[in-house]
Tab-separated table of C-alpha atoms in Angstrom:
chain	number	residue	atom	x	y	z
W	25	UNK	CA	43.508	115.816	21.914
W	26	UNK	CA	44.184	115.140	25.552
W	27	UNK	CA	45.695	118.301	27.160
W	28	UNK	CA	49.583	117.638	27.566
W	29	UNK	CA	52.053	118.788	30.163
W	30	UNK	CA	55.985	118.577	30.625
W	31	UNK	CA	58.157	116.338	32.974
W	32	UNK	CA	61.616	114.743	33.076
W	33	UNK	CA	61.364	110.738	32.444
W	34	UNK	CA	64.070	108.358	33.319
W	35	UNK	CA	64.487	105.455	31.112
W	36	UNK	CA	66.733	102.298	30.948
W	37	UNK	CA	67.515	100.519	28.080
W	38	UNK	CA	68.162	96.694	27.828
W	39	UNK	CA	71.396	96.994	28.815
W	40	UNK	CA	70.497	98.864	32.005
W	41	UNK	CA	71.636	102.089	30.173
W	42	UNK	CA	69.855	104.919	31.689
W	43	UNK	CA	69.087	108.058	30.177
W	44	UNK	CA	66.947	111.462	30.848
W	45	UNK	CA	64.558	113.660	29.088
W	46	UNK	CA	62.211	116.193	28.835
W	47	UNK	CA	58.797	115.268	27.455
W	48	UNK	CA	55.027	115.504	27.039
W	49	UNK	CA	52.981	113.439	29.024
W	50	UNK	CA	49.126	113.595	29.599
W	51	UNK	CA	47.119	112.669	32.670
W	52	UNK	CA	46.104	109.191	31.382
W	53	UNK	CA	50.227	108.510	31.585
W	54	UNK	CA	49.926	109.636	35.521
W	55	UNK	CA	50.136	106.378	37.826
W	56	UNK	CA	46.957	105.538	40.138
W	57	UNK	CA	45.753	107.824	43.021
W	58	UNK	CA	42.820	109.689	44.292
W	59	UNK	CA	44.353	112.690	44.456
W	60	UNK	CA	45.711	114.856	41.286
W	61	UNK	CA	47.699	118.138	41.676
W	62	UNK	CA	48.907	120.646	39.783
W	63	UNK	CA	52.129	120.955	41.137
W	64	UNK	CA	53.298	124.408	41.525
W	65	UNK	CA	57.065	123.875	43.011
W	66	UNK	CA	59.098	121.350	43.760
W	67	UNK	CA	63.266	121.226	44.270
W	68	UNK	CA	66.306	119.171	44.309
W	69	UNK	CA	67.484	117.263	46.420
W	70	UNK	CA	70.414	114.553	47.235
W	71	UNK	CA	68.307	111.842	46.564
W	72	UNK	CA	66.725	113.645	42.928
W	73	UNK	CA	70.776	114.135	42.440
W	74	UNK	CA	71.431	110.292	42.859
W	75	UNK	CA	68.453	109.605	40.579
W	76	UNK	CA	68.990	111.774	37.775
W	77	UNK	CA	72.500	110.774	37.646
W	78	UNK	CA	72.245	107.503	38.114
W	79	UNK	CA	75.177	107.098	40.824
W	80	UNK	CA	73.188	105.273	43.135
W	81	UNK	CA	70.501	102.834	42.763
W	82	UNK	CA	67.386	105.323	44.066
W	83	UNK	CA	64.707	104.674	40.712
W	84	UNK	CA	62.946	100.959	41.210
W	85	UNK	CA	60.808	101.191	38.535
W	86	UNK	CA	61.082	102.435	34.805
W	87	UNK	CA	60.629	104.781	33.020
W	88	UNK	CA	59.576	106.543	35.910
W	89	UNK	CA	59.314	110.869	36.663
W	90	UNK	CA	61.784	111.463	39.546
W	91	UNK	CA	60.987	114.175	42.305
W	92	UNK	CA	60.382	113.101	45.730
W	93	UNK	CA	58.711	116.395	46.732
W	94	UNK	CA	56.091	119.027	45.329
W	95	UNK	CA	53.688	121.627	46.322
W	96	UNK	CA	50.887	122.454	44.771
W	97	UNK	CA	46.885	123.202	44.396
W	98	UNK	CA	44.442	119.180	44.391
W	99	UNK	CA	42.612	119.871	40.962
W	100	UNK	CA	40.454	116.833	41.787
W	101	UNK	CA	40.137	114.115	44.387
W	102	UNK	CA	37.988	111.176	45.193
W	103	UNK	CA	39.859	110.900	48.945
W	104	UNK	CA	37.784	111.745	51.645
W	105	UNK	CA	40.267	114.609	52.974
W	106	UNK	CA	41.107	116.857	50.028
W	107	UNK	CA	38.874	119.068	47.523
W	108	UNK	CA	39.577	120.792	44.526
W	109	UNK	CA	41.441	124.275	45.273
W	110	UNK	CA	43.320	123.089	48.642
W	111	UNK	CA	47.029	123.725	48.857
W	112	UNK	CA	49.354	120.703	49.634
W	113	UNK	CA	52.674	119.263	50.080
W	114	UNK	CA	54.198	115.778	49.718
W	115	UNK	CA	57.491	114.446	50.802
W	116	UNK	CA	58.880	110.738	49.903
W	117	UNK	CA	56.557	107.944	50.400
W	118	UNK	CA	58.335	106.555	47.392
W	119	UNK	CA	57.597	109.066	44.815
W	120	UNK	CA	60.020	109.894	42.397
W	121	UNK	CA	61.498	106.312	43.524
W	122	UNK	CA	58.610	103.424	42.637
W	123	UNK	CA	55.835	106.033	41.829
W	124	UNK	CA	55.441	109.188	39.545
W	125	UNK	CA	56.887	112.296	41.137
W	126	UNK	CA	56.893	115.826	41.361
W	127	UNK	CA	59.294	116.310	37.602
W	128	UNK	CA	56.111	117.019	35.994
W	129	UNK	CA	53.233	119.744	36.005
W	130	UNK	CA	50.597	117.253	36.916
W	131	UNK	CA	51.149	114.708	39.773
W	132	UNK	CA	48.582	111.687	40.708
W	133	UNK	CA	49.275	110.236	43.966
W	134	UNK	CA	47.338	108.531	47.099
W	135	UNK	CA	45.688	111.565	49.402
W	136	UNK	CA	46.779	109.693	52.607
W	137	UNK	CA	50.299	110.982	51.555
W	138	UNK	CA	49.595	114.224	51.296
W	139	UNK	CA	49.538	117.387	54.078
W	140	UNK	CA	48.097	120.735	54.088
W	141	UNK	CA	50.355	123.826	52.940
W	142	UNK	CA	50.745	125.410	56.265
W	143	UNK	CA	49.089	128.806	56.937
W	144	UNK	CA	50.974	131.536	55.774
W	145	UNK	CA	53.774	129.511	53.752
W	146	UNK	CA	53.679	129.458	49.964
W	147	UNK	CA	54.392	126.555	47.576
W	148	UNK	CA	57.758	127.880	46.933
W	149	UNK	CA	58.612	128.494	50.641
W	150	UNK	CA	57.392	124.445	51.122
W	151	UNK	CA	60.047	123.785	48.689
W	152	UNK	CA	62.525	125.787	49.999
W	153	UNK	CA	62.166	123.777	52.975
W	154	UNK	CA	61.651	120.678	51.277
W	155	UNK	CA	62.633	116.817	52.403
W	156	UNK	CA	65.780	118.208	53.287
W	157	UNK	CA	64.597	120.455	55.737
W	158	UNK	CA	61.755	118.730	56.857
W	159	UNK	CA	64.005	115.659	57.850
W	160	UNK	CA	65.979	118.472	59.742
W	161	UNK	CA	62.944	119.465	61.332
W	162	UNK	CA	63.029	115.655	62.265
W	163	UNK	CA	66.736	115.427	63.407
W	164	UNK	CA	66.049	118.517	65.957
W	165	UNK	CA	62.299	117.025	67.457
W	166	UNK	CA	64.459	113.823	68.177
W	167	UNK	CA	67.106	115.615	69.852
W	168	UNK	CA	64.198	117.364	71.658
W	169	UNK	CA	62.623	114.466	72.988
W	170	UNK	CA	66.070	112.965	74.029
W	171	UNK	CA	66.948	116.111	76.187
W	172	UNK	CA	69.058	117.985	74.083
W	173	UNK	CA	68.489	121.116	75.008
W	174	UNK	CA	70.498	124.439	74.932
W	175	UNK	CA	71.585	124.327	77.878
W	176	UNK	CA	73.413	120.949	77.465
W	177	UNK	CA	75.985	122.170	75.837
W	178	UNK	CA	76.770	122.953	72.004
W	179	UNK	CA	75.453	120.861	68.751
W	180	UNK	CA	76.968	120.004	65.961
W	181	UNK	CA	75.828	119.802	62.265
W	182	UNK	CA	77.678	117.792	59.676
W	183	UNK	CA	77.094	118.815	55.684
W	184	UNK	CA	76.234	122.025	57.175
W	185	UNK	CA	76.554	123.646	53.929
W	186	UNK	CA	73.244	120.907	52.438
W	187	UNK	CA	69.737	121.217	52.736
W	188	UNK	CA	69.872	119.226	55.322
W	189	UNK	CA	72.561	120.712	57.403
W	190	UNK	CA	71.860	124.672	56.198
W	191	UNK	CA	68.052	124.652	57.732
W	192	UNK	CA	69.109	122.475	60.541
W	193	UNK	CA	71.644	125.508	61.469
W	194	UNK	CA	68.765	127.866	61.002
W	195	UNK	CA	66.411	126.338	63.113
W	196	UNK	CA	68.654	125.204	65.951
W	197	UNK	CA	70.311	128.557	66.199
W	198	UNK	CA	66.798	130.443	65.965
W	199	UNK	CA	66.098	127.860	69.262
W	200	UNK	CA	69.020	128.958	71.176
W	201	UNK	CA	71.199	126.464	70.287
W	202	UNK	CA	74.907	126.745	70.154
W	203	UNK	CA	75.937	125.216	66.970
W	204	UNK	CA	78.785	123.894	65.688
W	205	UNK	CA	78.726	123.563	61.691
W	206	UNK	CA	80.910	121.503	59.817
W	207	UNK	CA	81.761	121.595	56.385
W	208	UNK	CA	84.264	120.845	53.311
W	209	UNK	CA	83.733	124.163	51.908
W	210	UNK	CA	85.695	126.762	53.926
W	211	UNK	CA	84.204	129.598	51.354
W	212	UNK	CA	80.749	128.739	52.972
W	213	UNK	CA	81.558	129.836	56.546
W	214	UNK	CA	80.336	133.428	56.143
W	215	UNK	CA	77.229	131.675	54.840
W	216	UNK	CA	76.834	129.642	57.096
W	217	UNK	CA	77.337	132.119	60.244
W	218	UNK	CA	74.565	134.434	58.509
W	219	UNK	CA	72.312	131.258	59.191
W	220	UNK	CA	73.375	131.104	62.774
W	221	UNK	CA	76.551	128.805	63.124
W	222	UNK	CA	78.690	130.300	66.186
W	223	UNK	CA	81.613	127.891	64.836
W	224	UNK	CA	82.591	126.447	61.298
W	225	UNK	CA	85.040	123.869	61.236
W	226	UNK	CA	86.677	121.649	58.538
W	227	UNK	CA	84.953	118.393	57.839
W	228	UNK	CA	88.397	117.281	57.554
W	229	UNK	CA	88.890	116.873	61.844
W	230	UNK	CA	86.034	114.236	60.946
W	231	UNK	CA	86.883	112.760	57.943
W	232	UNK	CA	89.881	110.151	59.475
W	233	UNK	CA	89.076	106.835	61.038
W	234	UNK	CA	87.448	107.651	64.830
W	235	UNK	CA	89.404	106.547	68.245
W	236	UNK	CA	86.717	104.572	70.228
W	237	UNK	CA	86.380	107.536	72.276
W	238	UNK	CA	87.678	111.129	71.803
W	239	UNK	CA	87.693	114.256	73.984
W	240	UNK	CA	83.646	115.384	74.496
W	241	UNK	CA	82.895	118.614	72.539
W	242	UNK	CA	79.365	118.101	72.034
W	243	UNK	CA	76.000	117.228	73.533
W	244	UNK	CA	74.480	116.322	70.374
W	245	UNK	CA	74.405	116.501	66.680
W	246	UNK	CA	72.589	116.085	63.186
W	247	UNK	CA	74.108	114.011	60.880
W	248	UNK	CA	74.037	113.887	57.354
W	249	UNK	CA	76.790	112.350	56.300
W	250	UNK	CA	77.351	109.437	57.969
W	251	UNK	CA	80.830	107.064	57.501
W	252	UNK	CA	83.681	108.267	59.807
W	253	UNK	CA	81.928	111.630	59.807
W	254	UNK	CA	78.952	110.117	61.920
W	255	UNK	CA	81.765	107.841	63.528
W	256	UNK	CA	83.826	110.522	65.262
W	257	UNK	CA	80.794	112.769	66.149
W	258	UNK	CA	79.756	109.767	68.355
W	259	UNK	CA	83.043	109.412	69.782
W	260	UNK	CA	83.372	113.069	70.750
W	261	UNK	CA	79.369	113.180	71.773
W	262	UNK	CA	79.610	113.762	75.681
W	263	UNK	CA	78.030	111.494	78.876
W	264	UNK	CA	74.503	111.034	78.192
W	265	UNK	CA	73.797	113.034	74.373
W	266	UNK	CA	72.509	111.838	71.134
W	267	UNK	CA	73.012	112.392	67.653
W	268	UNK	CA	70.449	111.922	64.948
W	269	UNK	CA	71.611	110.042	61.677
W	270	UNK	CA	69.323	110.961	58.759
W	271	UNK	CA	71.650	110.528	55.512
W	272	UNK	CA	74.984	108.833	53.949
W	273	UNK	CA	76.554	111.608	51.447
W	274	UNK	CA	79.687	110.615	53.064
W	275	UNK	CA	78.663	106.595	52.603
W	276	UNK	CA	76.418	103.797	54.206
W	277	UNK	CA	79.298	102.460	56.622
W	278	UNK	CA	79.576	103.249	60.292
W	279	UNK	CA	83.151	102.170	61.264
W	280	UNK	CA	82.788	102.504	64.997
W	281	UNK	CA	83.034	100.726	68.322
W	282	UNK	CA	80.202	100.239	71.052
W	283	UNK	CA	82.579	102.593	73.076
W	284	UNK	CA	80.175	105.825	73.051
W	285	UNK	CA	76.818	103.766	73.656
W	286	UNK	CA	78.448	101.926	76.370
W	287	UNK	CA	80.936	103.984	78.503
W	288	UNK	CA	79.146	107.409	77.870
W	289	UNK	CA	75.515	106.547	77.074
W	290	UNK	CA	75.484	108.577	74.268
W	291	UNK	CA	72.364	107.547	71.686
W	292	UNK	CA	72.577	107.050	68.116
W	293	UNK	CA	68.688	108.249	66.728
W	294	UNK	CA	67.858	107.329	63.491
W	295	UNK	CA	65.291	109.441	61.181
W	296	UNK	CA	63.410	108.301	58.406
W	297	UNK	CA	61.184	110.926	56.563
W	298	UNK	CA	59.845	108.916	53.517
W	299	UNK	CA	57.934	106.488	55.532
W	300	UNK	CA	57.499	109.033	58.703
W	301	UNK	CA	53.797	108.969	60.121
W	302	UNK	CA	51.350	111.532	58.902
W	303	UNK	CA	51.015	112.650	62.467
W	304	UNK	CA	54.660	113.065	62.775
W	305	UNK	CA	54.556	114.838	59.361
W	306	UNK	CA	52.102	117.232	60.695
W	307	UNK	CA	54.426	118.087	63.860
W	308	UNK	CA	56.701	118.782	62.059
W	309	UNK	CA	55.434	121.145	59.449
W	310	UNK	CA	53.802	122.882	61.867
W	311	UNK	CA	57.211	123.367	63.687
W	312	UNK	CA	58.763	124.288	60.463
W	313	UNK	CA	55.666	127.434	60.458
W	314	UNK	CA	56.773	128.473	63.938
W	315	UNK	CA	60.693	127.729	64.298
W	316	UNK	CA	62.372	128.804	60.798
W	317	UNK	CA	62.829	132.360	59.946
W	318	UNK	CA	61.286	132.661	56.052
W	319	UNK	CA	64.088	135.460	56.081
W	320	UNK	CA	66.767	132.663	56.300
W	321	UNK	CA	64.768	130.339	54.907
W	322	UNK	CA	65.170	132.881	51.388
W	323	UNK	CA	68.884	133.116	52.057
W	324	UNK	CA	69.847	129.440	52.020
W	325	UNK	CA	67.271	128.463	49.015
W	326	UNK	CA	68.425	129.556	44.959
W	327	UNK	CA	65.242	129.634	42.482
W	328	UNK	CA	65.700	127.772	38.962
W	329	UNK	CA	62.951	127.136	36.452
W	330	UNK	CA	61.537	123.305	35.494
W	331	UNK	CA	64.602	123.379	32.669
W	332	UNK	CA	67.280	124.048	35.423
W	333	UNK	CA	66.536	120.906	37.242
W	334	UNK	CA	68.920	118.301	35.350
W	335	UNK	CA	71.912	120.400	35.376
W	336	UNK	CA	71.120	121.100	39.498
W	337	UNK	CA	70.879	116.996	39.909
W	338	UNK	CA	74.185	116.224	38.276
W	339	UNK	CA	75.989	119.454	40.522
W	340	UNK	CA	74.202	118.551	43.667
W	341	UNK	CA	76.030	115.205	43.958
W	342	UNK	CA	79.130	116.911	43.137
W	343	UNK	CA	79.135	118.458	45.974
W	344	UNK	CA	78.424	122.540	43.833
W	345	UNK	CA	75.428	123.031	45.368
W	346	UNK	CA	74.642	125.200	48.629
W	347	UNK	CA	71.391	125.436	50.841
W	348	UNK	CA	68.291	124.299	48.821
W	349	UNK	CA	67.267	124.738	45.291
W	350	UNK	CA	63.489	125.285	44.394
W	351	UNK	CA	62.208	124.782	41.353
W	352	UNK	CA	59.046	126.866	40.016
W	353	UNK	CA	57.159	125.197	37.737
């Protein structure tokens, strides 16, 4: 008998029911790839949440094992760059969306997508940082390259309390940055001034429709949240600043004017990590080594076990969920 190994599997009926469960799969179930790994953590993000659930339209193909990230050891390869025994991470490329992702023990995916573990960093540390805080990672390069620096002034995060926003703190405040982190949850503010934060402020000054232009309190921000959120963070960006956009919890709209881009030459930077370069992957994972403190990185991140993961989807979009959650498998 083929040796056998757990993962979640989304299914949809003919009615476009969906529905979610545990099960045994073996390796001849895995999709095509060159690479197979034994996948040693992995964690939840917004996206997995939106999957698992359902509540947005994230799976294209079915049944299909969600999971857009995983860390683990290659227990065989045909690809040119990998051999059996080396350590690896993967983050979106479509998997856990069109191809079999990390909700299982096994995973079978093309090397290209694949990067080495970086020196010193466990699988569960990778996790802890994750998509989420790898697109963070992202969010503050682009700000780099645009001249935010400290010196221009503060930053502000949005979802500060997310993955996304809670390693984005952390990094930016371990650079020097002044940051300004805003969040619905005004229980999180101790939380989120352990990670660095020198402010917390309601989402709520965000959350109403945005004047064209507003008084300048920033020089740049990461956004995760996008709607009037992103709307009045451009609006109160000041002369010359960005802001990188890297996610819509908040929704897909942007319900501004060309005001900011045209009377203060503020930029709007977009990030995209599923499709991201594997040389841009590589810069930033090796930022990610240098920049965040493991320390913080083990404050912001919770630890459940592979039967933990459907209940974390379903809280995650409901907004219960703070920092990151790894999953050891």
């Amino acid at each position: 008998m083929p040796e056998t190994f757990k993962a979640i599997l989304v299914s949809r009926d003919a009615e476009k029911k969906q529905s979610v469960a545990i099960t045994d799969l073996t390796e001849a179930d895995l999709m095509e790839g060159d690479v197979t790994v034994a996948v040693e953590a992995t964690t939840v993000n917004y996206k997995d949440g939106l999957a698992i659930s359902g509540k947005a339209p994230v799976i294209r193909r079915w049944p299909l094992v969600p999971g857009i990230d995983f860390a683990g050891t290659v227990i065989s390869s045909s690809h040119a760059d990998w051999r059996t025994g080396d350590k690896v991470i993967l983050n979106g490329w479509g998997v856990g969306e069109t191809h079999f992702g990390a909700y299982a023990e096994r995973a079978r995916v093309k090397g290209d997508w694949l990067v080495p573990l970086p020196q010193g960093m466990s699988p569960h540390d990778a996790m802890a940082v994750g998509t989420a805080g790898y697109t963070a990672m992202l969010c503050v390069i682009a700000l780099e390259r645009h001249g935010i620096v400290p010196e221009r002034g503060p930053v502000v995060v949005t979802g500060a309390a997310g993955g996304v926003g809670s390693v984005a703190v952390s990094i930016l405040s371990s650079l020097g940055y002044h940051v300004v982190a805003s969040t619905g949850r005004s229980a999180e503010s101790s939380y989120l001034t352990d990670l660095g934060a020198s402010e917390v402020i309601s989402r709520d000054e965000l959350a109403q429709p945005a004047k064209p232009l507003a008084k300048e309190r920033w020089a740049g921000g990461v956004d995760a949240v996008g709607s009037h959120t992103l709307a009045n963070v451009l609006s109160m960006t000041s002369y010359g600043g960005a802001v990188a956009a890297c996610g819509l919890a908040g929704g897909m709209d942007l319900p501004t004017s060309v005001a900011p881009f045209i009377l203060r030459g503020v930029c709007l930077l977009g990030i995209d990590s599923v499709m991201a370069p594997k040389t841009v992957r590589m810069e930033a994972w090796r930022r990610i080594g240098t920049d965040l403190d493991l320390q913080k990185l083990a404050n912001l991140s919770t630890t459940i076990g592979f039967d933990g993961i459907i209940d974390a989807a379903h809280d995650i979009v409901e907004g219960k969920v703070r920092g990151r959650v790894v999953v050891d498998m």
